[in-house]
PDB file of C-alpha atoms in Angstrom:
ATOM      1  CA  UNK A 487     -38.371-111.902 -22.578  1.00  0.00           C
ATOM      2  CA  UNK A 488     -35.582-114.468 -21.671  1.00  0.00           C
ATOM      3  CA  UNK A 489     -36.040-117.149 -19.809  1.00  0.00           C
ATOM      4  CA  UNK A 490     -39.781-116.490 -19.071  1.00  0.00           C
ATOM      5  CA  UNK A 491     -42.413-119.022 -19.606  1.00  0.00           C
ATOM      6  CA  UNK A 492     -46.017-117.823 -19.149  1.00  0.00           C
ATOM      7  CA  UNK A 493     -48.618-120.089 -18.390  1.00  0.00           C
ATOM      8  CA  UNK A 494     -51.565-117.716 -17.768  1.00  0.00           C
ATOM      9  CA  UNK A 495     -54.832-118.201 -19.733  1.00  0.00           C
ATOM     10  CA  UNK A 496     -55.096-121.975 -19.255  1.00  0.00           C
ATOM     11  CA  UNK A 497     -58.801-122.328 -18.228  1.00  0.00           C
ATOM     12  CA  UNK A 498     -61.078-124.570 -19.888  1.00  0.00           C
ATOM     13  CA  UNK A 499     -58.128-127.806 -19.939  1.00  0.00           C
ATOM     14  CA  UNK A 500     -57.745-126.168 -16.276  1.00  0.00           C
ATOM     15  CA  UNK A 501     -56.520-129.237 -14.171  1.00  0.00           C
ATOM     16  CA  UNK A 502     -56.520-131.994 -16.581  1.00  0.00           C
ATOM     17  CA  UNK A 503     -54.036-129.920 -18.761  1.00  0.00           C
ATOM     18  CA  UNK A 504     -51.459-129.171 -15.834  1.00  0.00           C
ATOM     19  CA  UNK A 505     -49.429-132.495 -15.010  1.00  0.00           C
ATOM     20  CA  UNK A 506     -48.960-132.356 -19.259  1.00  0.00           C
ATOM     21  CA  UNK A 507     -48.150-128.676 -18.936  1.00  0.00           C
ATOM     22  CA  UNK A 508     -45.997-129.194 -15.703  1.00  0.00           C
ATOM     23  CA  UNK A 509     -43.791-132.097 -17.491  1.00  0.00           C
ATOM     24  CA  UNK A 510     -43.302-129.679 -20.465  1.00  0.00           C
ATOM     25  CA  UNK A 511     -41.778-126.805 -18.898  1.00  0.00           C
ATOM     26  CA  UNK A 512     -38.999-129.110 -16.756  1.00  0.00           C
ATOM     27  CA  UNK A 513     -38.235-130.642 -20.531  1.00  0.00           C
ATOM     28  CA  UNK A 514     -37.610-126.834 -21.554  1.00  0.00           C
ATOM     29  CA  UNK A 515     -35.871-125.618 -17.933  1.00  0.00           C
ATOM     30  CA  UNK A 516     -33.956-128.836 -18.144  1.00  0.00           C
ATOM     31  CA  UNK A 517     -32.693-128.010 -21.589  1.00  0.00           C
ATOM     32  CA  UNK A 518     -31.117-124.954 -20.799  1.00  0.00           C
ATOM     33  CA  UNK A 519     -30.140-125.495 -16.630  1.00  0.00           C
ATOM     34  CA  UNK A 520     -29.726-128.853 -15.429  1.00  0.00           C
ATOM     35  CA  UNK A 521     -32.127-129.957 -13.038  1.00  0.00           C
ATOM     36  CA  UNK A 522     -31.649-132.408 -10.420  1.00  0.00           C
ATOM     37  CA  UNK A 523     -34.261-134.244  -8.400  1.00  0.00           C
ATOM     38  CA  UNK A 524     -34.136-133.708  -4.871  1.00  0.00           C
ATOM     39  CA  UNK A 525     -34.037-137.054  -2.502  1.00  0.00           C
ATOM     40  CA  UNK A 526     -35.619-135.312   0.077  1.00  0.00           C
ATOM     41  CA  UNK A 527     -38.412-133.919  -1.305  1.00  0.00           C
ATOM     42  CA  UNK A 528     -41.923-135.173   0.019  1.00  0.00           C
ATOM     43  CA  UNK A 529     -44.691-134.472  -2.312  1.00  0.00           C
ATOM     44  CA  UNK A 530     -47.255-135.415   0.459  1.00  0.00           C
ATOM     45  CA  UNK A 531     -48.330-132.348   2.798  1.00  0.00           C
ATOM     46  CA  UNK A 532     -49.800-133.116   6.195  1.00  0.00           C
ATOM     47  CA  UNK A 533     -52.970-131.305   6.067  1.00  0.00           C
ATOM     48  CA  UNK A 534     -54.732-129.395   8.971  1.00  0.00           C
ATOM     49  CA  UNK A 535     -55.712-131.803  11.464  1.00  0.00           C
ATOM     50  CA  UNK A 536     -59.621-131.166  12.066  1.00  0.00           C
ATOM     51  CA  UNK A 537     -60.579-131.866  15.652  1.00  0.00           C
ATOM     52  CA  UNK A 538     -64.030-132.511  14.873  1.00  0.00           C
ATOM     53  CA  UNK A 539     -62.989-135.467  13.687  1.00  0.00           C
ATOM     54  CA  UNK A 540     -60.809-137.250  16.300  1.00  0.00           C
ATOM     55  CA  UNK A 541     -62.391-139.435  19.222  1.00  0.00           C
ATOM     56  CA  UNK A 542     -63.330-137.715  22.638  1.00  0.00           C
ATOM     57  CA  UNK A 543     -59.870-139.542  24.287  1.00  0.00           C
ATOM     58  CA  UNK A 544     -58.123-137.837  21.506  1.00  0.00           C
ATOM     59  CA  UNK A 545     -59.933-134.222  21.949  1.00  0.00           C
ATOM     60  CA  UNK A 546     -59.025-134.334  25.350  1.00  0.00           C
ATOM     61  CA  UNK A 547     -55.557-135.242  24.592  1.00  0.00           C
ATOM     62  CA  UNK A 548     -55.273-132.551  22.089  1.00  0.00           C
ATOM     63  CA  UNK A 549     -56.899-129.561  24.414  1.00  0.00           C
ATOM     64  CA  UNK A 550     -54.337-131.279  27.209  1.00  0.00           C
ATOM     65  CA  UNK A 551     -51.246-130.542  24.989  1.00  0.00           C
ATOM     66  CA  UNK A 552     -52.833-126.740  23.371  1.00  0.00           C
ATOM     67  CA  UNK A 553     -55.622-124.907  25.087  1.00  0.00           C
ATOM     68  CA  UNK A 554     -56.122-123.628  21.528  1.00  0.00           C
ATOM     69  CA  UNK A 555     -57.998-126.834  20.436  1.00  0.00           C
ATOM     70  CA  UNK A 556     -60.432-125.991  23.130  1.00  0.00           C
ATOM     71  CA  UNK A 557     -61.087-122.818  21.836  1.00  0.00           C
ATOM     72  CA  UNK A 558     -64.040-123.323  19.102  1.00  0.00           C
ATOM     73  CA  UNK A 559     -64.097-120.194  16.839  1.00  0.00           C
ATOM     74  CA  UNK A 560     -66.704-121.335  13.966  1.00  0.00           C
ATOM     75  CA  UNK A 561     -69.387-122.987  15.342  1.00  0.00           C
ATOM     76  CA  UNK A 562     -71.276-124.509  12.584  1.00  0.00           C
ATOM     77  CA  UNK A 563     -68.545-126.365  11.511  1.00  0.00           C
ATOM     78  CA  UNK A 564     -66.718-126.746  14.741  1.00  0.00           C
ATOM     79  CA  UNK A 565     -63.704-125.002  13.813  1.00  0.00           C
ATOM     80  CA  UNK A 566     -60.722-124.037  16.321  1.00  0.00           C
ATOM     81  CA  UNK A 567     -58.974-121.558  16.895  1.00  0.00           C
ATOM     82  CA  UNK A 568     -55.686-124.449  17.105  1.00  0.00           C
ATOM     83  CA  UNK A 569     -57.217-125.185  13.266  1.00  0.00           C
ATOM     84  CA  UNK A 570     -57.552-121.175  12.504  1.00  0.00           C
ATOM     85  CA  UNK A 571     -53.815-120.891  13.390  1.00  0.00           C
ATOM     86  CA  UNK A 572     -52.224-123.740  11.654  1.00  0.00           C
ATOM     87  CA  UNK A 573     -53.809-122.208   8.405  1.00  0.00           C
ATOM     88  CA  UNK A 574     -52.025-119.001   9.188  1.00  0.00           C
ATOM     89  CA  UNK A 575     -48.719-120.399  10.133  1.00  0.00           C
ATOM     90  CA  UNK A 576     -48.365-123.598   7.372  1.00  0.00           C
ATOM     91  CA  UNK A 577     -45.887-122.875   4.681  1.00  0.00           C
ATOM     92  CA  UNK A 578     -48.496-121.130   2.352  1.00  0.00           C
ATOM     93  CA  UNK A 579     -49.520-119.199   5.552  1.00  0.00           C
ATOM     94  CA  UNK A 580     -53.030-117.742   4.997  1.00  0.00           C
ATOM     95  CA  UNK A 581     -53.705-114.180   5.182  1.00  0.00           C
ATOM     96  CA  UNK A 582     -57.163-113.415   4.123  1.00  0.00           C
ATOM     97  CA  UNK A 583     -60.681-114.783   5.410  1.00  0.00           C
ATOM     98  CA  UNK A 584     -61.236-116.554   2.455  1.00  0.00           C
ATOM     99  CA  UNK A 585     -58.337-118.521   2.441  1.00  0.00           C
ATOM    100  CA  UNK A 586     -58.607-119.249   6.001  1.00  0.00           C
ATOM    101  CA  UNK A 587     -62.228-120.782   4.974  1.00  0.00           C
ATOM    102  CA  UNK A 588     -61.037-123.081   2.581  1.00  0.00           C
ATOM    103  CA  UNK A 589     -57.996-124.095   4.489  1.00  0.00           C
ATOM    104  CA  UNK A 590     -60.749-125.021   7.268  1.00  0.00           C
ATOM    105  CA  UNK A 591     -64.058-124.647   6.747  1.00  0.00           C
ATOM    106  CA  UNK A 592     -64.577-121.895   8.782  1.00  0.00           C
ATOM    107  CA  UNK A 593     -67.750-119.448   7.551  1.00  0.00           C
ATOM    108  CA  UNK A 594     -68.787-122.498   5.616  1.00  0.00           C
ATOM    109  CA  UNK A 595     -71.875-123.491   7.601  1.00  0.00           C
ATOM    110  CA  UNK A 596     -75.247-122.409   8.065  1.00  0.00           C
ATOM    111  CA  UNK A 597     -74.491-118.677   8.855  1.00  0.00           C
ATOM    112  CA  UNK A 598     -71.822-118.315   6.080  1.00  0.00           C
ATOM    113  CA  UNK A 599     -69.383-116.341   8.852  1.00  0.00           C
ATOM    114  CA  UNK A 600     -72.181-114.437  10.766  1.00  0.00           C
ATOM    115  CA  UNK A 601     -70.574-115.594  14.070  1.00  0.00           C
ATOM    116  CA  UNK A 602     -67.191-116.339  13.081  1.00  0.00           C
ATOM    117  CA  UNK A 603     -65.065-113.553  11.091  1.00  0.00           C
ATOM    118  CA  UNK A 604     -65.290-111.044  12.962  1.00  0.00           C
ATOM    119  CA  UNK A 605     -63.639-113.904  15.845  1.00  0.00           C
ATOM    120  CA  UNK A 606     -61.053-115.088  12.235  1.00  0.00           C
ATOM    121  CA  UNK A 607     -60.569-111.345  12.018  1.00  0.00           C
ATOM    122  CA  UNK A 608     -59.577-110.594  15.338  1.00  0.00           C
ATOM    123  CA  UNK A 609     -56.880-113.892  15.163  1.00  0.00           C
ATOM    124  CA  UNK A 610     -55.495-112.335  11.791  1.00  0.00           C
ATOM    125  CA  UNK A 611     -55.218-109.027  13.606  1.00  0.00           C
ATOM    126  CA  UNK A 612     -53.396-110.783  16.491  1.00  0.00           C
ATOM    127  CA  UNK A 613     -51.438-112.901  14.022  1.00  0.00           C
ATOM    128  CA  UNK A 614     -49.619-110.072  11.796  1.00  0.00           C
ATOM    129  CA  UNK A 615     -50.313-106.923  13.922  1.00  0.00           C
ATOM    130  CA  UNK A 616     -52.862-105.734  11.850  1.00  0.00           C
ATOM    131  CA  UNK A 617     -55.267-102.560  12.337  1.00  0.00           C
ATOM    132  CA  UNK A 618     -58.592-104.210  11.717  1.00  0.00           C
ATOM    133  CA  UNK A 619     -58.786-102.043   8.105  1.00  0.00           C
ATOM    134  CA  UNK A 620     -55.330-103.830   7.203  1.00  0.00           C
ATOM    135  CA  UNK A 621     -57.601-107.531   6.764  1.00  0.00           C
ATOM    136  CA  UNK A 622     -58.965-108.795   3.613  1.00  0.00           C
ATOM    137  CA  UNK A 623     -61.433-111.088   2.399  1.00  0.00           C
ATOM    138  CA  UNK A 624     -59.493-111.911  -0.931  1.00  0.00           C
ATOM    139  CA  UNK A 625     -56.102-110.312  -0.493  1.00  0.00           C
ATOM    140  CA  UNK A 626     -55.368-107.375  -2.638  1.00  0.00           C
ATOM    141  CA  UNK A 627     -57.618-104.459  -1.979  1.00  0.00           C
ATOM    142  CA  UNK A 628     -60.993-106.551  -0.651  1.00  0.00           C
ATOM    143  CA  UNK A 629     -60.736-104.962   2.705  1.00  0.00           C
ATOM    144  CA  UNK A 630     -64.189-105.264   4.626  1.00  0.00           C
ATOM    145  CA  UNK A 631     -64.035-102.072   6.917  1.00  0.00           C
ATOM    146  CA  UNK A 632     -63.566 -98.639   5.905  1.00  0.00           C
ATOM    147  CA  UNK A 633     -63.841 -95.583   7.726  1.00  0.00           C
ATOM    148  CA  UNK A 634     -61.476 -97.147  10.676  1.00  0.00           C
ATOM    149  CA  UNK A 635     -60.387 -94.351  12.995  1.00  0.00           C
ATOM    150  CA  UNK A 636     -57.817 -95.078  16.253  1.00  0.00           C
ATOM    151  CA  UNK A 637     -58.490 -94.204  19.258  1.00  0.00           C
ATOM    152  CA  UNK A 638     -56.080 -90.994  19.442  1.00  0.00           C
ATOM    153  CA  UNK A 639     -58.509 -89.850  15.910  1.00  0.00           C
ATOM    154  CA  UNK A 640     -61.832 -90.946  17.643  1.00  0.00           C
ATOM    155  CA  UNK A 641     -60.443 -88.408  20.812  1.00  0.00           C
ATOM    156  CA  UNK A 642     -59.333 -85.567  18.512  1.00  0.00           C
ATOM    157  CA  UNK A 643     -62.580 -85.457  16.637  1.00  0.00           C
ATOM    158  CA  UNK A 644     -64.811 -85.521  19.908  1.00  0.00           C
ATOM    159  CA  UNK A 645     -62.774 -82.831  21.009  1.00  0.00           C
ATOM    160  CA  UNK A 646     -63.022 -81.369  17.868  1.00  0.00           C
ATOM    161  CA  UNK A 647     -66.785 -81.627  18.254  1.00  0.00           C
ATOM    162  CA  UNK A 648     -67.063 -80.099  22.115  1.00  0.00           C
ATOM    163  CA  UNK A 649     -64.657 -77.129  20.793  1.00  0.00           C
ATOM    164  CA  UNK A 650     -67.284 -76.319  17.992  1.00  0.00           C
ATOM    165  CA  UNK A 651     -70.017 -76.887  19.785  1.00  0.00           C
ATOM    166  CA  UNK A 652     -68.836 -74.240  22.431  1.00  0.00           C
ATOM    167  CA  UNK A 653     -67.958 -71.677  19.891  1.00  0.00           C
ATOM    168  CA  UNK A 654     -71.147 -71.750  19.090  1.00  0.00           C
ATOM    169  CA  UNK A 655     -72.839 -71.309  21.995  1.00  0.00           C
ATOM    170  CA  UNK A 656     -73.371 -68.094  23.456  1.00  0.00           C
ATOM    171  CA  UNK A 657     -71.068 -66.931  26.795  1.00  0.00           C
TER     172      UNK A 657
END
């Protein structure tokens, strides 16, 4: 194919191999399309600020300015819902519990999510106005509930139910 590197299949160099690797392919891009650095460019991100963290003047602060920070969703590891949202909404938004967790520790402590996802879930739903079958634990098709009905199904099959029940009862 032209014009196509692939770069799949790298795993036992893994990370040591991809600065080399990187600096390759811009040699064999730049051959073909010039490529121009871009002054603006920062290659720093600011990370998710963990309020665990920061002072008690500074918590306040923080809850003063978003109630959000005051909301703690994970408990073991004192995660936000402020924290919870910034993973959602940074430019590599996540979309799935798992990479919510290792954006922010969330359902990394003691009861691996017991307490917390079905909170994460319910902020995901909220976030993209998703059913609750819609959310994933690894993207793709990892979703963690099945059998979801609405409420207009749950209604049709209990009337469903009564109707069969009284045909089969005698008048």
């Amino acid at each position: 194919m032209k014009n196509f590197i692939n770069l799949i299949g790298i795993e036992s160099p893994g990370l040591t191999a991809a600065q080399p690797i990187a600096k390759r392919v811009v040699e064999i891009i730049n051959k073909k399309e010039r490529l121009n650095s871009n002054p603006k460019f920062n290659p720093f991100r600011k990370g998710i600020l963990r309020f665990e963290e920061q002072d008690e003047e500074t918590k306040k602060i923080l809850i003063k300015q978003d109630s959000d920070y005051g909301e703690i969703v994970c408990r073991c590891e004192k995660v936000t819902k402020k924290e919870i949202l910034e993973a959602i909404n940074n430019p590599l938004g996540a979309r799935s519990l798992i990479s919510i967790k290792y954006r922010t520790r969330a359902m990394m402590g003691r009861c691996q999510g017991g307490y917390c996802q079905t909170r994460i879930m319910e902020i995901l739903r909220e976030s993209f106005k998703l059913g609750p079958q819609e959310i994933t634990l690894k993207g793709n098709d990892s979703y963690l509930l099945t059998g979801y009905r609405s409420n207009k199904e749950n209604e049709l099959c209990q009337n469903k139910k009564l109707l069969s029940l009284e045909e089969e009862l005698p008048v």
